[in-house]
Backbone as JSON, one array per atom type, in Angstrom:
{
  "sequence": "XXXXXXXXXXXXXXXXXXXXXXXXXXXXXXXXXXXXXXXXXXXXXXXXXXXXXXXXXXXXXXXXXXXXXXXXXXXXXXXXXXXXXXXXXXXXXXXXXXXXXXXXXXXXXXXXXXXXXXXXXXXXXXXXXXXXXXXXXXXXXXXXXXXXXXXXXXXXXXXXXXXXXXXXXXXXXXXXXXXXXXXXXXXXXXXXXXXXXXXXXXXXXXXXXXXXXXXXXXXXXXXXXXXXXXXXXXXXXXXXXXXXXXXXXXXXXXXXXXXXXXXXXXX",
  "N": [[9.4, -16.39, 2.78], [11.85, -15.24, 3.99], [12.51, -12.59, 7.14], [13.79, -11.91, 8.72], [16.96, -9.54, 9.34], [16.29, -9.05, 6.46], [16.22, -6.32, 4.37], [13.8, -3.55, 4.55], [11.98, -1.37, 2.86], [9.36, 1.05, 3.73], [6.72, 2.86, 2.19], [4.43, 5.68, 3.16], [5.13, 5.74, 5.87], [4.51, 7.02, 8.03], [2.18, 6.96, 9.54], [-0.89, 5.15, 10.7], [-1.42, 2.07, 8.73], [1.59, 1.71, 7.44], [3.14, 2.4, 9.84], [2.59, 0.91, 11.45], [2.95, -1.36, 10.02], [5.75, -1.24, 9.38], [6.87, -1.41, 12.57], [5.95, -4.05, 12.82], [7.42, -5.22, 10.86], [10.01, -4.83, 11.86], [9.95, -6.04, 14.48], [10.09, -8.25, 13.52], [12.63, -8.33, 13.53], [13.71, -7.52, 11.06], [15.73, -4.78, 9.12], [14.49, -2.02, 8.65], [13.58, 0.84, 6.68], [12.41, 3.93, 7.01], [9.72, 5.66, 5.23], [7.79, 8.69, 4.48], [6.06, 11.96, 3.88], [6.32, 13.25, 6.43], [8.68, 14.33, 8.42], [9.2, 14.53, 11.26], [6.98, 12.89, 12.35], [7.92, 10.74, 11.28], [9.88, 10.34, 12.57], [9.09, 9.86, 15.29], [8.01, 7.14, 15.13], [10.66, 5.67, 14.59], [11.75, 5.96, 16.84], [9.53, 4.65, 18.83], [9.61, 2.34, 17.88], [12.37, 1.35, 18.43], [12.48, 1.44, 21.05], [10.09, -0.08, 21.34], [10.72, -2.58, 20.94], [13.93, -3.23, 21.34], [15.78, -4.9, 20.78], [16.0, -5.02, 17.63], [16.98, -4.16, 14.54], [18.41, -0.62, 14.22], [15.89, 1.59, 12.85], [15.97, 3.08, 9.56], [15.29, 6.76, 8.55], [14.45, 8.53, 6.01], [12.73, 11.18, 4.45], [10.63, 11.66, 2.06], [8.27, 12.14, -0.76], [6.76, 10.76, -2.44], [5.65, 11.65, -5.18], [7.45, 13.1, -5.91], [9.57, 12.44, -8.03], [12.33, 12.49, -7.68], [12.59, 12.62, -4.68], [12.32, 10.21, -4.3], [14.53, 9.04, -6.06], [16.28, 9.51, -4.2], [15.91, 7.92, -2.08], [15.4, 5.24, -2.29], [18.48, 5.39, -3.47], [19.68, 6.24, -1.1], [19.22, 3.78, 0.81], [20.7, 2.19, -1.03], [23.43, 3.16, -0.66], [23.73, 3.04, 2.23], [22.72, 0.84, 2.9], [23.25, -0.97, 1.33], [21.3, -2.2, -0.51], [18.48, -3.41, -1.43], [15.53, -5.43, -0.26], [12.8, -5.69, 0.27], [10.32, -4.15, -0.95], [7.81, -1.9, 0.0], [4.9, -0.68, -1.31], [2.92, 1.79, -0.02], [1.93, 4.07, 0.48], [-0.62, 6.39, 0.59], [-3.51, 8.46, -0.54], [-7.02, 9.76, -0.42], [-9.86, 11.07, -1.96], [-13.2, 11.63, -0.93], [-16.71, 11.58, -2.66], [-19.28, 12.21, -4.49], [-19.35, 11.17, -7.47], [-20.18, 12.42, -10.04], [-19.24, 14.87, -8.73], [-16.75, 14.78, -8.02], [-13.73, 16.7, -9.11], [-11.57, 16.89, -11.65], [-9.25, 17.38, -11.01], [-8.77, 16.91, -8.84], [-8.73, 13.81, -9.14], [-6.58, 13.38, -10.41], [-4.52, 14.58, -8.35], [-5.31, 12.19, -6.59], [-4.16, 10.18, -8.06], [-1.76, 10.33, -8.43], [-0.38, 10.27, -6.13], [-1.37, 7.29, -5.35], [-0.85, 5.64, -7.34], [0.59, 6.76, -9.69], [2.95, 7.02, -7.5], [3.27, 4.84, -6.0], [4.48, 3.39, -8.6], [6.49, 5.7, -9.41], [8.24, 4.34, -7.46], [8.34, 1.73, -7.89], [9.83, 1.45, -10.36], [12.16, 2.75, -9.61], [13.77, 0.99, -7.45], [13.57, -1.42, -8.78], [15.79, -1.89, -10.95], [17.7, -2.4, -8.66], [16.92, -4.64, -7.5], [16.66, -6.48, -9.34], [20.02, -6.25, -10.05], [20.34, -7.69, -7.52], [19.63, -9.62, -7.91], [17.44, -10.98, -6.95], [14.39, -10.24, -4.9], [11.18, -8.63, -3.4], [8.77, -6.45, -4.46], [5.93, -5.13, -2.82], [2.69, -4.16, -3.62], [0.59, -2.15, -1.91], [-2.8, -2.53, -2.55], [-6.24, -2.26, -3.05], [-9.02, -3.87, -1.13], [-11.45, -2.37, -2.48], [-10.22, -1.6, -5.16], [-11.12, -3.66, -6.4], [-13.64, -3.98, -6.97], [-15.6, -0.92, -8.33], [-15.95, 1.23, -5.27], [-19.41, 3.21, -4.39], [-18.67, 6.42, -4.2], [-16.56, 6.47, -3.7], [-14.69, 6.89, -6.03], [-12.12, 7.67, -6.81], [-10.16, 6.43, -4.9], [-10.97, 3.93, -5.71], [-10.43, 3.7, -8.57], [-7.69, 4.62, -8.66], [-6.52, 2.24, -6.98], [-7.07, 0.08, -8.19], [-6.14, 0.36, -11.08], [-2.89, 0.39, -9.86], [-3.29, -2.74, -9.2], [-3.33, -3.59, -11.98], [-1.06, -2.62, -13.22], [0.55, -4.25, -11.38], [0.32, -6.81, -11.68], [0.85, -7.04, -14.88], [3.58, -6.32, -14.54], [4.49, -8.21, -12.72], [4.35, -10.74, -13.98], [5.67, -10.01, -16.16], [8.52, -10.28, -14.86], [8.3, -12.48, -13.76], [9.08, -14.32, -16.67], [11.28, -13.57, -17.55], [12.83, -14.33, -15.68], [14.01, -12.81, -13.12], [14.17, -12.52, -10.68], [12.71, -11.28, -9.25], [9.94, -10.52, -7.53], [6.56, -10.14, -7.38], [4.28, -8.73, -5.02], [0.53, -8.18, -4.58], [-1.55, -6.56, -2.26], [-4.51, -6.55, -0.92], [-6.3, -4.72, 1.45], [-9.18, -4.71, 3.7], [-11.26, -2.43, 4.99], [-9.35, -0.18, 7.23], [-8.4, 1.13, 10.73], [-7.26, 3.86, 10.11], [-5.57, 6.97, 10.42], [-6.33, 8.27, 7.63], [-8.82, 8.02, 6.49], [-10.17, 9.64, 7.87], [-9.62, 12.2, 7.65], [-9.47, 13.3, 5.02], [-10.29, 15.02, 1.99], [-14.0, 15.24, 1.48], [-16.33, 15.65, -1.31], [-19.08, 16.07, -1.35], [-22.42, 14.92, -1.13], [-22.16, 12.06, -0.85], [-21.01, 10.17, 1.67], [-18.16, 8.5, 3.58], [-17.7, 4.89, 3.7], [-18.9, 3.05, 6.73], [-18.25, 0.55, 7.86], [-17.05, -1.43, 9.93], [-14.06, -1.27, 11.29], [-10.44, -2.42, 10.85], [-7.8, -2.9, 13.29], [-5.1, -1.61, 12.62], [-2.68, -2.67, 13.16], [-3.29, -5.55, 13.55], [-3.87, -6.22, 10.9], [-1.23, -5.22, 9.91], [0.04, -7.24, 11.16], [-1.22, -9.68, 9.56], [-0.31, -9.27, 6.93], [2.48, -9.2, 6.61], [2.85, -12.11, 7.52], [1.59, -13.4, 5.2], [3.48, -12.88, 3.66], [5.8, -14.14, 4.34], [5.05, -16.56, 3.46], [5.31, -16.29, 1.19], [3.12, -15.76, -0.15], [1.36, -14.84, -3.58], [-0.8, -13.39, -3.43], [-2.91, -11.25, -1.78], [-6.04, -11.16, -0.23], [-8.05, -9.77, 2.26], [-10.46, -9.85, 3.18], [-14.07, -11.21, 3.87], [-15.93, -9.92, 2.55], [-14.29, -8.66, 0.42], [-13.47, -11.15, -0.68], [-15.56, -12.45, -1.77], [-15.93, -10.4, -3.38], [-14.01, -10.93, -5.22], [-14.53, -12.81, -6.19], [-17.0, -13.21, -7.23], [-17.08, -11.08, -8.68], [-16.41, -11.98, -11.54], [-17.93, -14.42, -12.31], [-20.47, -13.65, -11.35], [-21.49, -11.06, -12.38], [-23.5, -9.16, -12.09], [-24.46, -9.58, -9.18], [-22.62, -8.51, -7.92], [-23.07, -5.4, -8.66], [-26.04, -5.16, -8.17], [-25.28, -4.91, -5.17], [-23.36, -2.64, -4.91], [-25.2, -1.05, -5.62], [-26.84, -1.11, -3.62], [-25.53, 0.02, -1.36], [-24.56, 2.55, -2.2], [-27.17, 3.46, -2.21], [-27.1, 3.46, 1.11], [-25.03, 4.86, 1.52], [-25.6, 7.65, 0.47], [-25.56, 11.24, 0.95]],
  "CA": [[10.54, -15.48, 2.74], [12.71, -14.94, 5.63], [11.96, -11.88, 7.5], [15.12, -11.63, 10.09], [17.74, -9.61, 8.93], [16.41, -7.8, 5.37], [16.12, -4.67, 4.36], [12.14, -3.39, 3.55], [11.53, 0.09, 2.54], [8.15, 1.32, 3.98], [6.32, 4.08, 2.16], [3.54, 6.2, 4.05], [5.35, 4.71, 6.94], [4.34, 8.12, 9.07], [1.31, 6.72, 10.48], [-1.52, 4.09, 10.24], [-0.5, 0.92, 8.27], [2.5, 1.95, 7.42], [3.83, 2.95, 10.38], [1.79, -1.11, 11.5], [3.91, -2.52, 9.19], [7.35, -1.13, 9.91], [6.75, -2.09, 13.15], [5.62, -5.87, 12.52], [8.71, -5.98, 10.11], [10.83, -4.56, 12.86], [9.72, -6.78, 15.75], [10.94, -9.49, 13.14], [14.17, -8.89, 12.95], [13.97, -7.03, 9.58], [16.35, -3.58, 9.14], [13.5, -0.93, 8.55], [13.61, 1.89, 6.02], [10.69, 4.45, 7.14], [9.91, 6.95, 4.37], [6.71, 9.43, 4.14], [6.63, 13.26, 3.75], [6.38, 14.27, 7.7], [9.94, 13.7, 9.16], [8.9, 14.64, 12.7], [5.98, 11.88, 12.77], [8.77, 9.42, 10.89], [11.34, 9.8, 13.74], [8.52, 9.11, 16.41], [7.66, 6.05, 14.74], [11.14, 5.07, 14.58], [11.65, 6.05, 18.77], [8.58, 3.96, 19.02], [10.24, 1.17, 17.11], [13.16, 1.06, 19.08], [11.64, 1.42, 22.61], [9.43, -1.15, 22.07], [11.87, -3.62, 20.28], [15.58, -2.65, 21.38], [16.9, -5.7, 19.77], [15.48, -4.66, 16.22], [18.08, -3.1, 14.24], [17.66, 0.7, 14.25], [15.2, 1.99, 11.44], [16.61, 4.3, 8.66], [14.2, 7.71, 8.68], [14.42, 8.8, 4.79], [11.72, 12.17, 4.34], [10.03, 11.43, 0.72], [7.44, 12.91, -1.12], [6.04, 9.78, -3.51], [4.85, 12.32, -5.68], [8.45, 13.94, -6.5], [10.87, 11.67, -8.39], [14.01, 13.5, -6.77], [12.47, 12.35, -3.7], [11.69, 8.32, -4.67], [15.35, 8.35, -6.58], [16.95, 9.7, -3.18], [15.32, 7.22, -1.22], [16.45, 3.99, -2.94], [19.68, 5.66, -3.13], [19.98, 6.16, 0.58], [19.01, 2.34, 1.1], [21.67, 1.25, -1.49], [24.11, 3.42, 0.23], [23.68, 2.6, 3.59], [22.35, -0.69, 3.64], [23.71, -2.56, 0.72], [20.47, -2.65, -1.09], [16.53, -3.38, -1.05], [14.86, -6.97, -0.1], [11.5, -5.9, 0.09], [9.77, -2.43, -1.22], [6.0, -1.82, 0.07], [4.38, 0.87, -1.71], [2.05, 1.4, 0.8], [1.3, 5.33, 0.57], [-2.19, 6.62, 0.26], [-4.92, 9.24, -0.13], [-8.51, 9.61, -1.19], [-11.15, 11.79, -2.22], [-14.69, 11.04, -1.0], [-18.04, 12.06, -2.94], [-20.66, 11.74, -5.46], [-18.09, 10.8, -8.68], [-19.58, 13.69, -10.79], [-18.37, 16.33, -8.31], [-15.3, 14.93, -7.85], [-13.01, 17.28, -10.31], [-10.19, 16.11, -12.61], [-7.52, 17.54, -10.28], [-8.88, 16.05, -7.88], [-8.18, 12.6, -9.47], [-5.03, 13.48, -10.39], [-4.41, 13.9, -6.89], [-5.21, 10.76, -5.94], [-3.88, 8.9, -8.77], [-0.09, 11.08, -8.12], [0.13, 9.08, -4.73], [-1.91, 5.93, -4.68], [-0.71, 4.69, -8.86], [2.38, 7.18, -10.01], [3.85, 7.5, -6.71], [3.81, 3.28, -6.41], [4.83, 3.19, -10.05], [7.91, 5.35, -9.48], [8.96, 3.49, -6.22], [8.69, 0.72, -8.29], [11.1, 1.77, -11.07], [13.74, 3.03, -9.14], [13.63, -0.32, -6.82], [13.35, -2.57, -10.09], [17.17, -2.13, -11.24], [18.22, -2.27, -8.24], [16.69, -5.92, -7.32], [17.71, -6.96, -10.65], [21.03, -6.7, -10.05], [20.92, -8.66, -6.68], [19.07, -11.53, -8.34], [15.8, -10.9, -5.65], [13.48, -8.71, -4.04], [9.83, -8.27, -3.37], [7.66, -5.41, -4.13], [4.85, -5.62, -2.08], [2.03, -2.73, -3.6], [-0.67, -2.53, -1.17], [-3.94, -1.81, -3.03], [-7.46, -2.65, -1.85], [-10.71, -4.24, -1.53], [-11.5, -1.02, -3.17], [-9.68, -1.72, -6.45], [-11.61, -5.03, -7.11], [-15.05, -3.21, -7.86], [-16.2, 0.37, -8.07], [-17.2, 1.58, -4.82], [-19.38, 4.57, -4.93], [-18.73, 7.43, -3.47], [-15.24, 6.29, -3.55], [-14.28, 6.4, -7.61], [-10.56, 7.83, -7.01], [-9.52, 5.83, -4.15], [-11.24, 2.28, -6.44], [-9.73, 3.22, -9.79], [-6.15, 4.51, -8.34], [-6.15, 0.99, -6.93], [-7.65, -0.81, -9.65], [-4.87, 0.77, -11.77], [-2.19, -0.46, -9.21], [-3.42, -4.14, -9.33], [-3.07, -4.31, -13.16], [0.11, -2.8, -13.22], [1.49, -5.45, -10.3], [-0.06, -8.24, -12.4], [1.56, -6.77, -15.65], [5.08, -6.21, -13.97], [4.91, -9.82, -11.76], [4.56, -11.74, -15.2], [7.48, -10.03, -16.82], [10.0, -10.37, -14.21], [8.76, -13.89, -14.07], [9.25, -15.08, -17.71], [12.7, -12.98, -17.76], [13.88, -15.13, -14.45], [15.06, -11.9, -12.54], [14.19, -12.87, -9.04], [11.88, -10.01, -8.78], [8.76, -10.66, -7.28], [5.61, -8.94, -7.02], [2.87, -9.66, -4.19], [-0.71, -7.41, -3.9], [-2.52, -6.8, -1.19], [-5.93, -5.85, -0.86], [-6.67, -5.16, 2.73], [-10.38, -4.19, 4.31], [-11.23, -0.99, 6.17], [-8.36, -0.44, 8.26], [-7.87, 2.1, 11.22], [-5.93, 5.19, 9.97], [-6.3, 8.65, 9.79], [-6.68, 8.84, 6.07], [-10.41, 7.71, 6.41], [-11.31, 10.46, 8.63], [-9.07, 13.39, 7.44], [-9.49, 12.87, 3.57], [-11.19, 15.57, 1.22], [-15.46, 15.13, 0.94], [-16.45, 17.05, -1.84], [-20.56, 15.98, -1.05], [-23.12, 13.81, -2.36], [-22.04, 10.87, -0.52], [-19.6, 9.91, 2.78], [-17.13, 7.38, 3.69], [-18.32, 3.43, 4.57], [-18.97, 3.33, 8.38], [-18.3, -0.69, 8.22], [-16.15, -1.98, 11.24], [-12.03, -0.87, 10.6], [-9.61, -3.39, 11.72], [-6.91, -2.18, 13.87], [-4.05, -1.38, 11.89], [-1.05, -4.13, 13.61], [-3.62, -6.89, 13.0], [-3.26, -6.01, 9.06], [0.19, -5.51, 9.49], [0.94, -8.84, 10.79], [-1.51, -10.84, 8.61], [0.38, -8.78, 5.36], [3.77, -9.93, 7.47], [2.38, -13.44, 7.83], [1.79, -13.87, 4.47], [5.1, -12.4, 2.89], [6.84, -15.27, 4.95], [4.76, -17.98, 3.3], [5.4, -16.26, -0.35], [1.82, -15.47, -1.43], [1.75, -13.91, -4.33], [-1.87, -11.77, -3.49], [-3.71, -11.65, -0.32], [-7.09, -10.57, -0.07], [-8.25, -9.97, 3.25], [-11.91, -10.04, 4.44], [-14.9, -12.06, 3.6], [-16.42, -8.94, 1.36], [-12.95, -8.58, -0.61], [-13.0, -12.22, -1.3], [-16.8, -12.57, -2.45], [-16.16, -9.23, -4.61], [-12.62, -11.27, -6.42], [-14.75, -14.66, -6.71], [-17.93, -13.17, -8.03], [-16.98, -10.16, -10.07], [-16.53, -12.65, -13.07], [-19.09, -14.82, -11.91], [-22.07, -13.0, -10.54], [-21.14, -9.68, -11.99], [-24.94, -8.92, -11.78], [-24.8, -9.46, -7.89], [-22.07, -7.38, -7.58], [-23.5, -4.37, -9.13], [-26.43, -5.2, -6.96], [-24.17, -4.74, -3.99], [-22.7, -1.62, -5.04], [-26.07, 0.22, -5.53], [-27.26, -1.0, -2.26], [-24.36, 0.45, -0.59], [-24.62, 3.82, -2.85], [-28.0, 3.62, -1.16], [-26.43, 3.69, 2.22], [-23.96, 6.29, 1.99], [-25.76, 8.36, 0.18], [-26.09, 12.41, 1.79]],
  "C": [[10.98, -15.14, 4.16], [12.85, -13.16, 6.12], [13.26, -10.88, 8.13], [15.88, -11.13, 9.08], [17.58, -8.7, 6.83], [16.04, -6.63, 5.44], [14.78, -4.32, 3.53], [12.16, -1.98, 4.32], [9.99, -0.16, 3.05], [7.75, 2.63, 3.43], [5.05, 4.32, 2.96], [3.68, 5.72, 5.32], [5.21, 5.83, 8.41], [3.24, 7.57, 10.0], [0.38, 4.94, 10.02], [-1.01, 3.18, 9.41], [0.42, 0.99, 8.05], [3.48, 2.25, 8.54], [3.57, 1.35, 11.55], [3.1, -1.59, 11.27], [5.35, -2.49, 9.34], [7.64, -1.64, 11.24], [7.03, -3.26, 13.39], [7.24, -6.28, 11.9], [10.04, -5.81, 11.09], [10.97, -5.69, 14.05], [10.52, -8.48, 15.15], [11.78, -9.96, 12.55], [14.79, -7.62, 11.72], [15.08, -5.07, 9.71], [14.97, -2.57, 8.21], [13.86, 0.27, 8.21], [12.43, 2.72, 6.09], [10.74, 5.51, 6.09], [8.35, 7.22, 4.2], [7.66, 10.96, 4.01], [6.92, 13.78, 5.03], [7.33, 13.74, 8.26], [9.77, 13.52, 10.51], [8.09, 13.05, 12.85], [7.06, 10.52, 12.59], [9.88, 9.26, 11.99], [10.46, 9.67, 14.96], [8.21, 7.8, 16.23], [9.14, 5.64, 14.76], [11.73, 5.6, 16.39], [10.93, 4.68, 18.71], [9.16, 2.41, 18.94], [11.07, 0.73, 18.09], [13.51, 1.03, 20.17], [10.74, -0.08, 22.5], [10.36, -2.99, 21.37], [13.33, -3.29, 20.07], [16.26, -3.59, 20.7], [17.09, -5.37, 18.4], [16.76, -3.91, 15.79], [17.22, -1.51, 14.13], [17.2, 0.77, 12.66], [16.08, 3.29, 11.0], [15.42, 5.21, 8.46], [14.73, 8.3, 7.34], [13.03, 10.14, 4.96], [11.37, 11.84, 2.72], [8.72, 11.67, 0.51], [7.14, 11.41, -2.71], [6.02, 10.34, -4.79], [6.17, 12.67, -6.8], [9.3, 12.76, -6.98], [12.27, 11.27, -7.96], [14.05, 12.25, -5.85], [12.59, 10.3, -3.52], [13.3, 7.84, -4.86], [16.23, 8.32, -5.47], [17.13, 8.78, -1.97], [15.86, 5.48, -0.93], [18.18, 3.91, -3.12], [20.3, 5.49, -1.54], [19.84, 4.42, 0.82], [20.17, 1.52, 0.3], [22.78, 1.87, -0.45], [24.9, 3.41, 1.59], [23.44, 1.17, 3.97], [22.69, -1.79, 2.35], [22.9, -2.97, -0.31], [18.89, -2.47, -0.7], [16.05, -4.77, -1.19], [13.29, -6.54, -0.68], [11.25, -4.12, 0.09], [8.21, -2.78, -0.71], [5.8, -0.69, -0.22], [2.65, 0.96, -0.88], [1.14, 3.04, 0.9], [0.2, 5.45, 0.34], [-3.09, 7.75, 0.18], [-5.98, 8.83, -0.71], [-9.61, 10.93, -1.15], [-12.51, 11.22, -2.34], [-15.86, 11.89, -1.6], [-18.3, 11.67, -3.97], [-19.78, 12.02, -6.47], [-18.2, 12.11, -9.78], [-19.74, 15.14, -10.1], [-17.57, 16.24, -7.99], [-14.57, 15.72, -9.09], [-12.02, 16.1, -10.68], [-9.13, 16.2, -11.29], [-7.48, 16.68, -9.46], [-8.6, 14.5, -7.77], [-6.84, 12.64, -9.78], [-4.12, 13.66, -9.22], [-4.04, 12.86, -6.37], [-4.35, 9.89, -6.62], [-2.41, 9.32, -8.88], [0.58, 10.11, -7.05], [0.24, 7.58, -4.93], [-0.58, 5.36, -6.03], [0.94, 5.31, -9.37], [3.22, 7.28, -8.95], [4.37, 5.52, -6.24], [4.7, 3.04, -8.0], [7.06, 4.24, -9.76], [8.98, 4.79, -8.32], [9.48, 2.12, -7.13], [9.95, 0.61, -9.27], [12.33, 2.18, -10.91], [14.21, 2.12, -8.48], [14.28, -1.66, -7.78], [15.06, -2.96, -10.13], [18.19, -3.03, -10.1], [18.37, -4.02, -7.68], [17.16, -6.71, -8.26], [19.15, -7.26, -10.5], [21.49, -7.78, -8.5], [20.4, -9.45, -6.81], [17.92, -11.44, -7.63], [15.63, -9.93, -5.15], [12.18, -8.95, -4.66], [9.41, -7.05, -3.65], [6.85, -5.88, -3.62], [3.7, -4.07, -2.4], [0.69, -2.92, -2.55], [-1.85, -1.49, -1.93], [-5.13, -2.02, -2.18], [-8.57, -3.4, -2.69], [-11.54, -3.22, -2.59], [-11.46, -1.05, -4.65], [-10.28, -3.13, -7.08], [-12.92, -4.83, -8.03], [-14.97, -1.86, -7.45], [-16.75, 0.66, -6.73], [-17.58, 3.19, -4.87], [-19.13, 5.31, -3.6], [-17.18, 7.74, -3.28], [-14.7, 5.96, -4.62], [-12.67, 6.53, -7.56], [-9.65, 7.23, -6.34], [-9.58, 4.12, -4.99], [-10.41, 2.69, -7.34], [-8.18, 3.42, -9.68], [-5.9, 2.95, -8.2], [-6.4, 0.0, -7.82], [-6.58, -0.47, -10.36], [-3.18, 0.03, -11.23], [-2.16, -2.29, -9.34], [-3.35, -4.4, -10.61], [-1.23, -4.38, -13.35], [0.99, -3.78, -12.39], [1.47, -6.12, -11.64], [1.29, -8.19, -13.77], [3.23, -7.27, -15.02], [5.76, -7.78, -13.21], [5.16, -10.45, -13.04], [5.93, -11.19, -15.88], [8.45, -10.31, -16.47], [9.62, -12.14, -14.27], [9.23, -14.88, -15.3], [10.85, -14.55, -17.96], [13.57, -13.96, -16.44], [14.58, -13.9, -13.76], [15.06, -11.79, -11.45], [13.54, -12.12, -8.31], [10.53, -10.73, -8.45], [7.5, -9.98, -6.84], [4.1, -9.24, -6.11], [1.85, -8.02, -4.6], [-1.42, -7.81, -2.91], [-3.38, -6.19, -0.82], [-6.41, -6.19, 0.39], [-8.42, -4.66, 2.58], [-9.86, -2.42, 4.43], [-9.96, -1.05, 7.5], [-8.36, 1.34, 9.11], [-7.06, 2.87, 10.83], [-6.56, 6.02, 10.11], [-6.9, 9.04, 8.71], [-8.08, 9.05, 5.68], [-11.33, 8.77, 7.59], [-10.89, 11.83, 8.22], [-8.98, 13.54, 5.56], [-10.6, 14.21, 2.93], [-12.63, 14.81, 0.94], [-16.3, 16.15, 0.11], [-18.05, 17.2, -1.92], [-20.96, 15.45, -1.76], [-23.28, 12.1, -2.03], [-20.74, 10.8, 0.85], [-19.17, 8.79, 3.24], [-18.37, 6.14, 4.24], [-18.29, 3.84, 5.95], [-18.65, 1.6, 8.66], [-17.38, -0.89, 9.31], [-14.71, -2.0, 10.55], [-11.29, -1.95, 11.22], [-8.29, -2.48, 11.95], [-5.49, -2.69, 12.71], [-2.48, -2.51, 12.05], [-1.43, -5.31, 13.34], [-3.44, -6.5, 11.18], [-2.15, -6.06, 8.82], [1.07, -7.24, 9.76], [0.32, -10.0, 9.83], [-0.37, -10.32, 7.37], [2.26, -9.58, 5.49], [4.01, -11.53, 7.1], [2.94, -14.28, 6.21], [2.96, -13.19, 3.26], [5.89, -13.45, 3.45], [6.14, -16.53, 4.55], [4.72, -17.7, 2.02], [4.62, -15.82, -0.85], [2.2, -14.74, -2.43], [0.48, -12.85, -4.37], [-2.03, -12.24, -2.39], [-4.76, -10.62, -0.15], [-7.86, -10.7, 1.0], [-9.71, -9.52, 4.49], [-12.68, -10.78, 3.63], [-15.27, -11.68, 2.1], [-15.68, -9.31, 0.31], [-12.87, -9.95, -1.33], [-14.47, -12.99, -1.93], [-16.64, -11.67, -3.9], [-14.99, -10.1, -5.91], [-13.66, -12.2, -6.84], [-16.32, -14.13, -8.03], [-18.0, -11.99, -8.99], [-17.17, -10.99, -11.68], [-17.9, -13.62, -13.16], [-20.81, -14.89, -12.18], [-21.53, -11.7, -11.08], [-22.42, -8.65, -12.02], [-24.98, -8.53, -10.14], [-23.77, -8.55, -7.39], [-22.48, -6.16, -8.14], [-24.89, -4.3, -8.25], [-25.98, -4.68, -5.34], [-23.84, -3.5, -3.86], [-23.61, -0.53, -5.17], [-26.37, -0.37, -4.07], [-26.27, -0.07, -1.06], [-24.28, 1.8, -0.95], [-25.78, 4.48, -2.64], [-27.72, 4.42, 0.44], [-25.56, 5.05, 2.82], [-24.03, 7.67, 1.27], [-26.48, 9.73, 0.57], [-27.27, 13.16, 1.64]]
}
């Protein structure tokens, strides 16, 4: 897919990957829609943008709240408005709640699963029509390594995404048997540098992986990379791609895996 020249919505595009990825899509060419909730952080990221890539067209700074409908239908609006449309959507927003699964509360999942699952879900539906009628467009949901197996300590951040990756799957097959030009990639990165993984609710019992993070612009340009060669998933570390191959497999050795590790991070 050609890069130069469309129009890709970024949600959680305030900081860490998101703010990567607008970037990456900026540097190549692409007209850049930044949307999170903190406007201030979203108009340094688009400075940033346009300091370090003056050719780039200028990014559109949208304020959105994932969470709120209003906010999602306003958002897509503004992008038809102004720019004609939507090429590529990344639902890229995120939180998480870390600890021992039975002291995480309900709300507390509901929480998580407001952002990571309904707040992708209604990006996606207000997006949908809109691609529809121009014959094409990508979603791009970014889930995770996370969402392939259970990890512990981390139940609301795995099953939000786990939830995300069915619904893609679901949603990619329909638009493809209908022919509507819609396309749907996932992408399940690693540990990646952000804030989210250090500023995140721990409600005890257990604390975050400590494995090695990859800097946040290398993720954004592999995710980049492979949006310009079509993939339709991309799973991106060794782990992530042992956990897809042998979940069905070995799902013995993965459960293995997952207590050793529940070992590890356990307080």
């Amino acid at each position: 897919m050609r890069i130069e020249g469309s129009r890709v919505v970024v949600t959680g595009a305030s900081s860490g990957l998101g703010a990567a990825l607008a970037a990456e899509f900026a540097r190549k060419g692409a007209v850049v829609v930044l949307a999170a909730r903190r406007l201030e952080r979203l108009r340094q990221v688009a400075a940033r943008i346009t300091s370090e890539f003056p050719q780039a067209p200028t990014p559109l700074v949208v304020k959105c709240d994932v969470r709120v409908k209003k906010d999602v239908a306003n958002l897509v609006k503004s992008c038809v408005d102004r720019l004609g449309g939507t090429d590529i959507m990344v639902n890229n927003a995120g939180t998480a709640v870390y600890g021992e699964t039975a002291r995480v509360s309900v709300e507390d999942f509901q929480d998580v699963f407001e952002v990571n699952f309904f707040g992708a879900l209604r990006c996606m539906y207000e997006v949908l029509p809109v691609m529809k009628r121009q014959g094409k467009g990508l979603i791009v949901n970014i889930s995770s390594v996370a969402g392939l197996h259970g990890i512990p300590y981390l139940a609301t951040y795995s099953s939000s995404k786990a939830g995300l990756m069915a619904v893609s799957q679901s949603l990619r097959a329909e638009q493809a048997i209908r022919k509507t030009g819609v396309r749907v990639m996932i992408v399940c990165p690693g540990y990646v540098q952000t804030e989210m993984f250090e500023k995140e609710k721990n409600v005890g019992g257990g604390h975050r992986p400590r494995h090695p993070y990859r800097p946040a612009p290398k993720v954004a340009a592999a995710i980049v990379k492979a949006i310009e060669r079509g993939k339709r998933d991309l799973v991106m570390t060794l782990e992530g791609k042992a956990l897809a191959v042998f979940k069905g497999l070995l799902p013995g050795l993965n459960e293995m895996t997952m207590r050793k590790i529940a070992r590890k991070l356990r307080d």
